[in-house]
Coordinates of C-alpha atoms and ligand atoms in Angstrom, one line a residue:
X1 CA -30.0 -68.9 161.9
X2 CA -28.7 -66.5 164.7
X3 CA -26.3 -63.3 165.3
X4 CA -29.2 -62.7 166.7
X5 CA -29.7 -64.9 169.8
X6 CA -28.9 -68.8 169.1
X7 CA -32.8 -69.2 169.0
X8 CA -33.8 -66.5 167.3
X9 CA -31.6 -66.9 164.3
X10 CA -33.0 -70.6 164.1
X11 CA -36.3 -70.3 164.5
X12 CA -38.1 -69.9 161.1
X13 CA -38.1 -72.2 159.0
X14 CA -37.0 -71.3 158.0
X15 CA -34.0 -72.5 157.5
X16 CA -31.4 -69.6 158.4
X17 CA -30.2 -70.9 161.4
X18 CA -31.5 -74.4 160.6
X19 CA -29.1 -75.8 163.1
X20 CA -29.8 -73.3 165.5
X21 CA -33.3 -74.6 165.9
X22 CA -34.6 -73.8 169.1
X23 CA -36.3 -76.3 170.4
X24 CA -35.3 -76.3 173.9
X25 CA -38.2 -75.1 175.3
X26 CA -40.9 -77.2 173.8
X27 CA -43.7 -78.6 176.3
X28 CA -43.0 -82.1 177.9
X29 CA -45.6 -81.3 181.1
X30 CA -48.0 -79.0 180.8
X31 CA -49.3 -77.7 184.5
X32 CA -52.8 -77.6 184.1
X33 CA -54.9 -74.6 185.5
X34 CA -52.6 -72.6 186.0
X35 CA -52.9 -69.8 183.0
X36 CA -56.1 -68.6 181.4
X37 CA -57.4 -70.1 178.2
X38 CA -56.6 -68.2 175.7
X39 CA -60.1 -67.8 174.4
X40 CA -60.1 -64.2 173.0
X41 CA -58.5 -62.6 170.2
X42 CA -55.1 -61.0 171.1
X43 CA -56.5 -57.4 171.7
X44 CA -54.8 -53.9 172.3
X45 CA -56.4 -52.2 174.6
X46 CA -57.0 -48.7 176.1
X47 CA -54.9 -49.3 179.4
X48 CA -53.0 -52.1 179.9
X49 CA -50.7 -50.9 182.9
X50 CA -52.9 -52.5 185.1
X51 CA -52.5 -56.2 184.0
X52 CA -50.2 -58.8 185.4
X53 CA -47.2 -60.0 183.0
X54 CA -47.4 -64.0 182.5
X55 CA -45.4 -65.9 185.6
X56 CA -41.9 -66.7 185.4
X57 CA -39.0 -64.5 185.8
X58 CA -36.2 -62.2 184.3
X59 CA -33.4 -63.8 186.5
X60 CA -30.5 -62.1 186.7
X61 CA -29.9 -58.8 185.6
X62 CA -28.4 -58.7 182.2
X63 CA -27.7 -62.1 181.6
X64 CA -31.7 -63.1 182.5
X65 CA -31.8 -67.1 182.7
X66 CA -29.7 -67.8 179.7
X67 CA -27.1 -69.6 181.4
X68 CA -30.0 -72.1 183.1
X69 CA -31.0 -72.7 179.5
X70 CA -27.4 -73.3 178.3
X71 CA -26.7 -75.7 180.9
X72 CA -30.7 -77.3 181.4
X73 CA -31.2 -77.2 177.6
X74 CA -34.4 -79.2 176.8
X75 CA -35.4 -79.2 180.6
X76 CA -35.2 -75.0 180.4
X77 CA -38.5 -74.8 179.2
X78 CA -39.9 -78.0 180.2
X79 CA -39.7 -77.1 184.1
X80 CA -41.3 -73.8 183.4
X81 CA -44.0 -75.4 181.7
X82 CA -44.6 -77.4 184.3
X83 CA -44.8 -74.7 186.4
X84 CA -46.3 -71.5 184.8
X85 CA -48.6 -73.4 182.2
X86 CA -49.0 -72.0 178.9
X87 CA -47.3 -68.7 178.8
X88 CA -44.1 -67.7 180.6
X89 CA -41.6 -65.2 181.0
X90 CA -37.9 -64.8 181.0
X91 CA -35.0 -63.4 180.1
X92 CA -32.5 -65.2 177.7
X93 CA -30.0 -64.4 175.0
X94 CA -30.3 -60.3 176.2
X95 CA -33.8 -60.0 175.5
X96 CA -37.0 -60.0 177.7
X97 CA -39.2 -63.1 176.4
X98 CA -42.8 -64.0 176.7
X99 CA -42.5 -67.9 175.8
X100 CA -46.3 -69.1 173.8
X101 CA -47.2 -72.6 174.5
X102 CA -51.2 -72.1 174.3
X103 CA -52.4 -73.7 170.5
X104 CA -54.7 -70.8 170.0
X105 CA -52.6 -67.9 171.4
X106 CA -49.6 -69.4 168.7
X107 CA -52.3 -69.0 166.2
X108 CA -53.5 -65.7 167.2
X109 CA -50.2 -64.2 167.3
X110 CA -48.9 -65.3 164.0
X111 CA -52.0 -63.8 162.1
X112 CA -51.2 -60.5 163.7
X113 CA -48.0 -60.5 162.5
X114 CA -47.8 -56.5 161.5
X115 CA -49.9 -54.8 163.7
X116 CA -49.1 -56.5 167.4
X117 CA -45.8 -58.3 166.4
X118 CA -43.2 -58.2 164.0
X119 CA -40.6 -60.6 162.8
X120 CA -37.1 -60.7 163.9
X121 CA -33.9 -61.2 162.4
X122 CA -30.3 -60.7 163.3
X123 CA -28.1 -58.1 161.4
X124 CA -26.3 -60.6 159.5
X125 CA -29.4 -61.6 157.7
X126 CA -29.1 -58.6 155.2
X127 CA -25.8 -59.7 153.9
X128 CA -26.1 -63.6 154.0
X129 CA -29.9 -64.0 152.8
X130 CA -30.3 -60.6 151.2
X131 CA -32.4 -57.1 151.7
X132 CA -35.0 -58.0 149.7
X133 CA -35.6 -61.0 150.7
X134 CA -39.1 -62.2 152.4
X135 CA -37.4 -62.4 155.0
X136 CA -36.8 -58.9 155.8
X137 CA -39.7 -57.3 153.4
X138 CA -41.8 -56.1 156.1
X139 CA -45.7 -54.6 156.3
X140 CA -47.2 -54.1 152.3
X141 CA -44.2 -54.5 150.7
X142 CA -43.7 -58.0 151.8
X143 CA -47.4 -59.3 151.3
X144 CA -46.8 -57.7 147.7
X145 CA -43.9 -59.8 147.2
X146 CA -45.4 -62.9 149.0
X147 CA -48.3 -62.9 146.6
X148 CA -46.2 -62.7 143.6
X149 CA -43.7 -65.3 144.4
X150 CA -46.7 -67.2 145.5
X151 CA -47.2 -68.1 141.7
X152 CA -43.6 -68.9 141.0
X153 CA -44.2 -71.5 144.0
X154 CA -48.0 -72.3 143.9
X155 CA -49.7 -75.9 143.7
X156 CA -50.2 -75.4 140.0
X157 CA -46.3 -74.9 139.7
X158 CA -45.7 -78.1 141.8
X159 CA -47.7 -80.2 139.7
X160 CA -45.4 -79.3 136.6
X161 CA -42.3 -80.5 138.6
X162 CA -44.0 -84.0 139.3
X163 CA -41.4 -85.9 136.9
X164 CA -38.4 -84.1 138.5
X165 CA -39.5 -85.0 141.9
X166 CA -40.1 -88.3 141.0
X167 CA -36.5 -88.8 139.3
X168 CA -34.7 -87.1 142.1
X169 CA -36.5 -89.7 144.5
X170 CA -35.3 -92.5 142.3
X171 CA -32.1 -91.6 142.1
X172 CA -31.6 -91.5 145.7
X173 CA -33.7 -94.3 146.5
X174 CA -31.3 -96.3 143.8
X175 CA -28.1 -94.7 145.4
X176 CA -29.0 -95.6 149.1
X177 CA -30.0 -99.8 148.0
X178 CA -26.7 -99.7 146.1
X179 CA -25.0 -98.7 149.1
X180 CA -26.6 -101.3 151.6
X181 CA -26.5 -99.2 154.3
X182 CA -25.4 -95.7 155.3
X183 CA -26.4 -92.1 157.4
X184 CA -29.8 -91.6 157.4
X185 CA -29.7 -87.8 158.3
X186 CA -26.5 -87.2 155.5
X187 CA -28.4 -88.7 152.8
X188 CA -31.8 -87.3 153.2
X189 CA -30.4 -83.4 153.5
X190 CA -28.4 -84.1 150.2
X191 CA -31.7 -85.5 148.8
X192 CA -33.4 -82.6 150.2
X193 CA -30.6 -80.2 148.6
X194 CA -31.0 -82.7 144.6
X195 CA -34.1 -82.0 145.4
X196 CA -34.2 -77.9 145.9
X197 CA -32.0 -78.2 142.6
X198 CA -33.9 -80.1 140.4
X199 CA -37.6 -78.2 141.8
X200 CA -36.3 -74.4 142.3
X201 CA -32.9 -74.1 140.6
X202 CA -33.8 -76.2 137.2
X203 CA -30.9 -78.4 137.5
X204 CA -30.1 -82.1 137.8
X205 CA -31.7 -84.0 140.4
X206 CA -29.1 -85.9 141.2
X207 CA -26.3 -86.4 143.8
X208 CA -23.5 -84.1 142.7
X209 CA -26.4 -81.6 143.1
X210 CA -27.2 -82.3 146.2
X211 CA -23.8 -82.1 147.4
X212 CA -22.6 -79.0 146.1
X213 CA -25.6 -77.1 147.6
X214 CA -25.5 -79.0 151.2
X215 CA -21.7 -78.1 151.2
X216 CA -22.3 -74.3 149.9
X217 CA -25.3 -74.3 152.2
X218 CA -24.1 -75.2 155.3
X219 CA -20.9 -73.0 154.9
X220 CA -23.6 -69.7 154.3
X221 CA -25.5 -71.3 157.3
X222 CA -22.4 -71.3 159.0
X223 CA -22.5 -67.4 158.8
X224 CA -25.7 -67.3 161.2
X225 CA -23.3 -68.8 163.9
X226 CA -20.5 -66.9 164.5
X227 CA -19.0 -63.5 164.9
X228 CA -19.6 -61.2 161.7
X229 CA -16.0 -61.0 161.3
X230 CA -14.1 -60.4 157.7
X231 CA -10.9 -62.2 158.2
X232 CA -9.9 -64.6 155.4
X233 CA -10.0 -68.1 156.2
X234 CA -13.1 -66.9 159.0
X235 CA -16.1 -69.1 159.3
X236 CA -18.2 -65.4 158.4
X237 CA -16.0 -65.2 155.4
X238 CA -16.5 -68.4 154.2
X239 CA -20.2 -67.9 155.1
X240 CA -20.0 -64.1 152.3
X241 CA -17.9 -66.6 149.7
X242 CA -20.5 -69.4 149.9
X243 CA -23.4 -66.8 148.7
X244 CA -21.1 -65.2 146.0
X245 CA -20.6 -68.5 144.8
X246 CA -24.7 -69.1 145.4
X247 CA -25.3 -66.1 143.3
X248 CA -23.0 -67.0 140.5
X249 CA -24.6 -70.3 140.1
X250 CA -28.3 -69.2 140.4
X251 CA -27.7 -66.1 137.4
X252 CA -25.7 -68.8 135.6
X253 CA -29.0 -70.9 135.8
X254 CA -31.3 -67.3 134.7
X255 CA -28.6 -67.0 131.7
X256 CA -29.1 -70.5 130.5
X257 CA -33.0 -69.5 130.7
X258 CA -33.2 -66.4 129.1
X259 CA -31.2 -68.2 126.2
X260 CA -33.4 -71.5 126.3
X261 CA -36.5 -71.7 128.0
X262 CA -37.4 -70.9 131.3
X263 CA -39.0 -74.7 132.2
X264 CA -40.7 -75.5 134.8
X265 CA -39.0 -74.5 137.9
X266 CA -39.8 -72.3 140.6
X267 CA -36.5 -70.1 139.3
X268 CA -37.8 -70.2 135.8
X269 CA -41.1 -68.8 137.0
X270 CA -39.8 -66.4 138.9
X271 CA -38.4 -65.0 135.5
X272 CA -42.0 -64.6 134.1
X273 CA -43.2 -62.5 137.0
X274 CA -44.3 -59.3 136.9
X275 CA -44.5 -56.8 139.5
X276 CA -47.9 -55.2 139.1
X277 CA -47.6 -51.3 138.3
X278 CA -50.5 -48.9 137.0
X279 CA -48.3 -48.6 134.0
X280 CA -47.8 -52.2 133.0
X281 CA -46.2 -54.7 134.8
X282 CA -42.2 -54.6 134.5
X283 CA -40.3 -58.0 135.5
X284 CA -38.9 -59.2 138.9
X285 CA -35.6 -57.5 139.7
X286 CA -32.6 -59.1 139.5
X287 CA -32.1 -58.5 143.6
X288 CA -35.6 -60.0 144.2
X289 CA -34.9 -62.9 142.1
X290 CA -31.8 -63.4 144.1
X291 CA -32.7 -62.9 147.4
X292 CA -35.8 -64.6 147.6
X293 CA -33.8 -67.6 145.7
X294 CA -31.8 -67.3 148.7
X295 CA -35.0 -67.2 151.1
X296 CA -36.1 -70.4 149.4
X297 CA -32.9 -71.9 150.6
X298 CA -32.6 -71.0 153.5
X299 CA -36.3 -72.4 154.1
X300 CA -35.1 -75.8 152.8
X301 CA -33.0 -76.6 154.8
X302 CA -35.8 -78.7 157.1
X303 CA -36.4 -80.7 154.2
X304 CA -34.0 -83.1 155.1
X305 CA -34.2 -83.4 158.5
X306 CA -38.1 -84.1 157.5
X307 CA -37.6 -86.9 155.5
X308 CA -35.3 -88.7 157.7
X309 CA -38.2 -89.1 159.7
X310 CA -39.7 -91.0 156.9
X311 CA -36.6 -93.0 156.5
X312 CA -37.5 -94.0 160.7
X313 CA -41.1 -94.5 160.5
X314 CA -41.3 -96.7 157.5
X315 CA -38.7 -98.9 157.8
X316 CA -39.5 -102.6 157.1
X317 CA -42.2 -104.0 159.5
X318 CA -43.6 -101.2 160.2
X319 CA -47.2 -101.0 160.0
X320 CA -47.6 -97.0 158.7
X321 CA -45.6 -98.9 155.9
X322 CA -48.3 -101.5 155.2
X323 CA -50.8 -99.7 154.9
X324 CA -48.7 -97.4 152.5
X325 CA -48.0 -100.3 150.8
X326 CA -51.6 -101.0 150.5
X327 CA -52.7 -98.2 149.7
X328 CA -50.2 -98.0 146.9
X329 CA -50.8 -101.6 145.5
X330 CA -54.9 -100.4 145.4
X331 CA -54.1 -98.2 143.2
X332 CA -52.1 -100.1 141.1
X333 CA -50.7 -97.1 139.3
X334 CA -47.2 -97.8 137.9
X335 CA -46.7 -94.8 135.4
X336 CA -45.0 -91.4 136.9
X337 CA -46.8 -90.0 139.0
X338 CA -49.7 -87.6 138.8
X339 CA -51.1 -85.1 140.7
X340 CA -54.4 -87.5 140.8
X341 CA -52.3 -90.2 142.0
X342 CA -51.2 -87.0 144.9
X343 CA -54.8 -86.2 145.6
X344 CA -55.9 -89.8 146.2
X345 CA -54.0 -91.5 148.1
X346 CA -55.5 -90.3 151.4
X347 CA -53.4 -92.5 154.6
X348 CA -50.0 -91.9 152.3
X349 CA -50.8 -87.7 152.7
X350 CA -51.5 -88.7 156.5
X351 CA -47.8 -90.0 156.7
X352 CA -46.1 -86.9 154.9
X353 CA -48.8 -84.4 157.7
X354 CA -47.5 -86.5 160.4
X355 CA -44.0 -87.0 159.3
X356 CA -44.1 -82.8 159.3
X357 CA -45.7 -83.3 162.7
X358 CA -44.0 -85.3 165.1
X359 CA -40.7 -84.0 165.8
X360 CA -41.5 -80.7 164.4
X361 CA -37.9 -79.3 162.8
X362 CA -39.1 -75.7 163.4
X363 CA -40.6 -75.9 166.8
X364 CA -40.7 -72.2 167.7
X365 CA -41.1 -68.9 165.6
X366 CA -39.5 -65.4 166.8
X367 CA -41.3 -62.1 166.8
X368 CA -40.7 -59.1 168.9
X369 CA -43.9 -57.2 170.5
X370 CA -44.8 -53.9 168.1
X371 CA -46.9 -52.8 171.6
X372 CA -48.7 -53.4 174.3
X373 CA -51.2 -56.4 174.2
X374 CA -53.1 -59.1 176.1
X375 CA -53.0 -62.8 175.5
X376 CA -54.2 -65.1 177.8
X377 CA -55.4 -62.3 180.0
X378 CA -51.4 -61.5 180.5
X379 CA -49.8 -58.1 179.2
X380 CA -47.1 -58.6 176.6
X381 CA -44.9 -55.5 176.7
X382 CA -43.8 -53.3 173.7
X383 CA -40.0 -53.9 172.5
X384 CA -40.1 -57.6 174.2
X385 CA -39.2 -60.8 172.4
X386 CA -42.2 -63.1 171.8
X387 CA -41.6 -67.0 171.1
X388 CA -44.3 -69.0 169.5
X389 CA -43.9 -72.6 170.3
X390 CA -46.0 -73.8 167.3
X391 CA -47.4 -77.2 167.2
X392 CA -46.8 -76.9 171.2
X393 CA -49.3 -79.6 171.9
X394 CA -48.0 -82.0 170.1
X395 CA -43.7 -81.7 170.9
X396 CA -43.1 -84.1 173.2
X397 CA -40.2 -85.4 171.6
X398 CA -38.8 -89.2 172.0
X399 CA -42.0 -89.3 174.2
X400 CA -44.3 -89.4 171.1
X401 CA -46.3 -91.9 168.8
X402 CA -46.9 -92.1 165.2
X403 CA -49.9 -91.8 164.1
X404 CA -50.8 -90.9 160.8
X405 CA -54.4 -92.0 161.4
X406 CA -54.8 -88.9 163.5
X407 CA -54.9 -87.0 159.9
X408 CA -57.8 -88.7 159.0
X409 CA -60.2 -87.4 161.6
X410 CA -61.9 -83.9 161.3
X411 CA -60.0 -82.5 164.3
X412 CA -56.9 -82.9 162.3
X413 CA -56.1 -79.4 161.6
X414 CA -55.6 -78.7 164.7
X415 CA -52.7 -80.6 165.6
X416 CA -49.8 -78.6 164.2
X417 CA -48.4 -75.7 162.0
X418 CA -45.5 -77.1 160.5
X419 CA -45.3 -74.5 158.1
X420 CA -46.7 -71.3 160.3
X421 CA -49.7 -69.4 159.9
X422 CA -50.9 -66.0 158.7
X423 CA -48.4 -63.8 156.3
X424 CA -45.3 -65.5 157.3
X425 CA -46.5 -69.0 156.0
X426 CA -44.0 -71.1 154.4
X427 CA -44.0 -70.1 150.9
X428 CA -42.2 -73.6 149.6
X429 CA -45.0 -75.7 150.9
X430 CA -46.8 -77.0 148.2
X431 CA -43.4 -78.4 147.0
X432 CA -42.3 -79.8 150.0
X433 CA -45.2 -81.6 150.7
X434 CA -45.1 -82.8 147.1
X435 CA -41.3 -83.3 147.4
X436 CA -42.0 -85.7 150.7
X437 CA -45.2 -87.4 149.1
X438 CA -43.3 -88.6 146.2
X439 CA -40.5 -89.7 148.4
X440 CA -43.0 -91.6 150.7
X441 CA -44.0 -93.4 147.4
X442 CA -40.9 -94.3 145.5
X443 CA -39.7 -96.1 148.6
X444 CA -42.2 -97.7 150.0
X445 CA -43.4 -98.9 146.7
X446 CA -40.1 -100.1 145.3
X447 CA -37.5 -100.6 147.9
X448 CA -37.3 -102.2 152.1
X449 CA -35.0 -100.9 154.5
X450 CA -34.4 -101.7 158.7
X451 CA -33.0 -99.4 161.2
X452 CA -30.4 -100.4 163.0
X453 CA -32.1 -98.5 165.9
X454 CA -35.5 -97.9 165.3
X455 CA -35.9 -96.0 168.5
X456 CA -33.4 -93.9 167.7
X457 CA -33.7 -90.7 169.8
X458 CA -33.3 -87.2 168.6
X459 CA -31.8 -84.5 170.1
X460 CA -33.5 -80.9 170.6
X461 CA -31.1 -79.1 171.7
X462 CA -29.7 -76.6 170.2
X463 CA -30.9 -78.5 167.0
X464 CA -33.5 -80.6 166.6
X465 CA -31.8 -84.0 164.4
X466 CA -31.1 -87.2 165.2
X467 CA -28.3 -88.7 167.7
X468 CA -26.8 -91.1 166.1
X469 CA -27.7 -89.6 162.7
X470 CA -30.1 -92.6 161.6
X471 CA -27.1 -94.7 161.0
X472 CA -26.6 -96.9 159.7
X473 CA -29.8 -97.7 157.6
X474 CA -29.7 -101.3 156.0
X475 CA -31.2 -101.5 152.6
X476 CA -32.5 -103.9 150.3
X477 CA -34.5 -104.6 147.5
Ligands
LIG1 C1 -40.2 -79.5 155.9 C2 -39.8 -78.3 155.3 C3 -40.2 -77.0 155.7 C4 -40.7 -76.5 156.9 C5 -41.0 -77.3 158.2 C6 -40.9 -75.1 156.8 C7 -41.5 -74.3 157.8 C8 -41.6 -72.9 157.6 C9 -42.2 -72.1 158.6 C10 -42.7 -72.5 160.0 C11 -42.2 -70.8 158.2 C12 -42.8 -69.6 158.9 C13 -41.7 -68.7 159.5 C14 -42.3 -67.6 160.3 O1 -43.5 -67.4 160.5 O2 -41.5 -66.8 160.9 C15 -41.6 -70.8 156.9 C16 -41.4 -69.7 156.1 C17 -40.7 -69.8 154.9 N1 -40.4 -70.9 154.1 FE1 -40.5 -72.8 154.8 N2 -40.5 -74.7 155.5 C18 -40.1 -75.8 154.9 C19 -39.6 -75.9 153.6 C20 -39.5 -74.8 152.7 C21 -39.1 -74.8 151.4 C22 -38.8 -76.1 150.6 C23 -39.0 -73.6 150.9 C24 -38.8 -73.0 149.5 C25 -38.5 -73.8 148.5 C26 -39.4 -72.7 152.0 C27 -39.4 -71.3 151.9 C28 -39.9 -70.5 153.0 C29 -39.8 -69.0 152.9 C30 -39.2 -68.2 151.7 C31 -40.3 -68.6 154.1 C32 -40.5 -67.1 154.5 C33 -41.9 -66.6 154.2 C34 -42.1 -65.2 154.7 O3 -41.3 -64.6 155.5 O4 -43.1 -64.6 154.2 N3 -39.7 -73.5 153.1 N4 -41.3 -72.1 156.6

């Protein structure tokens, strides 16, 4: 994700900068009592010259602290945790920093997205994901768009892709018993990417699907990580050619459409949109169709990452696997799968909430401060960066159980926010979910695997994936 500062490019889902993920400065230890509870609402108030900033410092001047965090890495933010509590400052990557570790504050801060903070991308994002992308649609214009597309990618539209998440999962699932054992994290992202195909693009869900967009993708991710330079052969070049070729396959896709049908995918119902207008509602432009096909890409790239999680936490023996299995087998539905068969299966849902939790790929959001305002009885300053460790409860990563039972309880909701929170909220989660439920189903109910390593660590920084890349998985029937 980043020109902009390694961490802020990553953050978002969001995928642009998905291997950029920042997730350095998540909370192993958190020092207790030593920050306020962040009980009120984040308010601006008349004078606020008079309040402290949160603890911490701005190092040294111009480069801050951002060589301790290249060299401490994970143990950046972990120390300061440790020692400010639940909202710190710093310095890093050129850009004064309130870090956000408190549950409620993350929360707070997100819904005010707009008025007290705004979202922040780097420069390249114009040209890689595209100017009218959510991404950079800001104030009315982007909750317009974000309610519109919210139909092309609604639970209704899910449903309607049931049978194309199903045969995608099948046709990996088939592919990885075939090939008794392989990468883990390589298989599940070109799953992730047959997956995006099949669901939002309207094409095969299969493996020469998958491949093509992880390759394209991960050369247009590529562009978030380097120096915006045009010099053939240059990683940003190859970054500008894997879009045009992006672009040429998605209005290849709208061609075939307009000539056909426009099916069922998210693409396809982007087609029938129609921007509202006094004078009758004309369709989606081609640039918004574009661009936010692009946002949706960039967004799934922590699909995969996701779902090698699943690969980890229900391998054979397991016992989130038996009671899958279980719950499956009391069912004792064998036909495709229906959105009743979604609904009910209450422990299997658990698993996908805590696959999403545990090890959360997008571990921090970035915003920059619109003004003045207190949170947690500390002054964040106008013009400063503003990191929201979602989920910041719950990161203690390689240090962390699984639990999908945790789901079931009525204090469930507040143990994460995988996918954000107020107007910024994942727009492709209904699908993913779905994506992951189905997945969690075809393989537990038809197929065994082992890990190799099922303690396999992951790494957090500067991406969040796993070391050894879940290799090599042993499967079989
Ligand atoms: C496990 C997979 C995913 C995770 C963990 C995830 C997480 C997130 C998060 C945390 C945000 C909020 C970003 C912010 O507030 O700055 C977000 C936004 C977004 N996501 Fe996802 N996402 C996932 C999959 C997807 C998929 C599959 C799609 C589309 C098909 C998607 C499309 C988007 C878009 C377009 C946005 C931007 C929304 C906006 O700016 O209004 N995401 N995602």
């Amino acid at each position: 994700m980043p020109a902009l500062p390694i961490t802020q490019g990553s953050r978002n889902c969001l995928g642009p900068v998905p291997s950029r993920h920042v997730t350095f400065l998540h909370s192993r230890t958190v020092a207790l009592g030593r920050y306020k509870a962040c009980r009120s609402s984040p308010e601006i108030q008349g004078d606020l010259s008079q309040m402290d900033l949160p603890e911490g410092s701005l190092g040294l001047p111009i480069v801050g602290e951002t060589l301790d965090l290249l060299l401490k890495g994970d143990s950046f933010g972990a120390a300061r945790n440790a020692k400010f509590g639940k909202i710190w400052k710093t310095s890093i990557l050129g850009s004064p920093t309130i870090m956000v570790f408190d549950e409620a504050a993350c929360r707070k801060v997100l819904k005010e997205e707009g008025r007290l903070v705004e979202v922040i991308w780097p420069d390249v994002t114009a040209e890689l994901v595209g100017p009218s992308s959510l991404n950079l649609l800001k104030g009315e214009e982007h909750l317009k768009m974000k309610r519109l597309l919210g139909e092309a990618f609604s639970e209704q539209a899910v449903v309607a892709l049931l049978a194309e998440l199903e045969t995608c999962a099948q046709n990996f699932c088939q592919r990885w018993a075939q090939m008794g054992s392989f990468s883990g994290y390589e298989e599940t992202k070109f799953w992730a990417w047959a997956m995006f195909g099949a669901a939002v693009l309207g094409m095969p869900g299969q493996l020469p699907t998958g491949r093509k967009l992880a390759r394209l993708m991960d050369d247009l991710q590529g562009g978030f990580q380097t120096v915006p330079v045009k010099l053939p052969a240059s990683p940003y070049s190859r970054a500008l050619s894997a879009r045009k070729d992006i672009t040429d396959l998605i209005n290849g896709q709208v061609d075939a459409m307009q000539l056909q049908d426009r099916g069922t995918s998210c693409l396809g119902n982007m087609l029938g949109l129609e921007e509202p207008s006094t004078s009758g509602g004309s369709p989606l432009s081609n640039d918004h169709i574009i661009d936010n096909t692009f946002a949706a890409a960039f967004g799934n790239a922590s699909a995969g990452p996701t779902a090698a999680k699943i690969l980890q936490y229900l391998a054979a023996g397991s016992r989130a696997r038996e009671l899958v299995s279980a719950e499956l087998a009391a069912r004792g539905s064998r036909g495709p799968l229906t959105a009743a068969d979604l609904d009910n299966l209450p422990y299997t849902s658990a698993v996908v909430q805590e696959v999403l939790r545990i090890t959360p790929i997008v571990p921090a959001l970035f915003r920059r401060a619109l003004q003045d305002f207190e949170l947690c009885g500390r002054r964040v300053p106008k013009g400063w960066s503003v990191y929201v460790h979602t989920g910041a409860s719950t990161q203690k990563y390689n240090d962390d159980s699984f639990q999908p039972e945790r789901w079931l309880c009525p204090a469930a909701a507040e143990y994460t926010l995988p996918f954000g929170l107020g107007p910024r909220m994942c727009l492709g989660r209904h699908l993913v979910k779905a994506a992951l439920t189905v997945l969690v189903i075809v393989l537990v109910r038809d197929y065994s695997w082992v890990m190799e390593d099922p303690g396999e660590e992951w790494s957090v920084f500067p991406t969040v994936l796993p070391k050894q890349g879940l290799a090599p998985i042993h499967h079989n029937l």
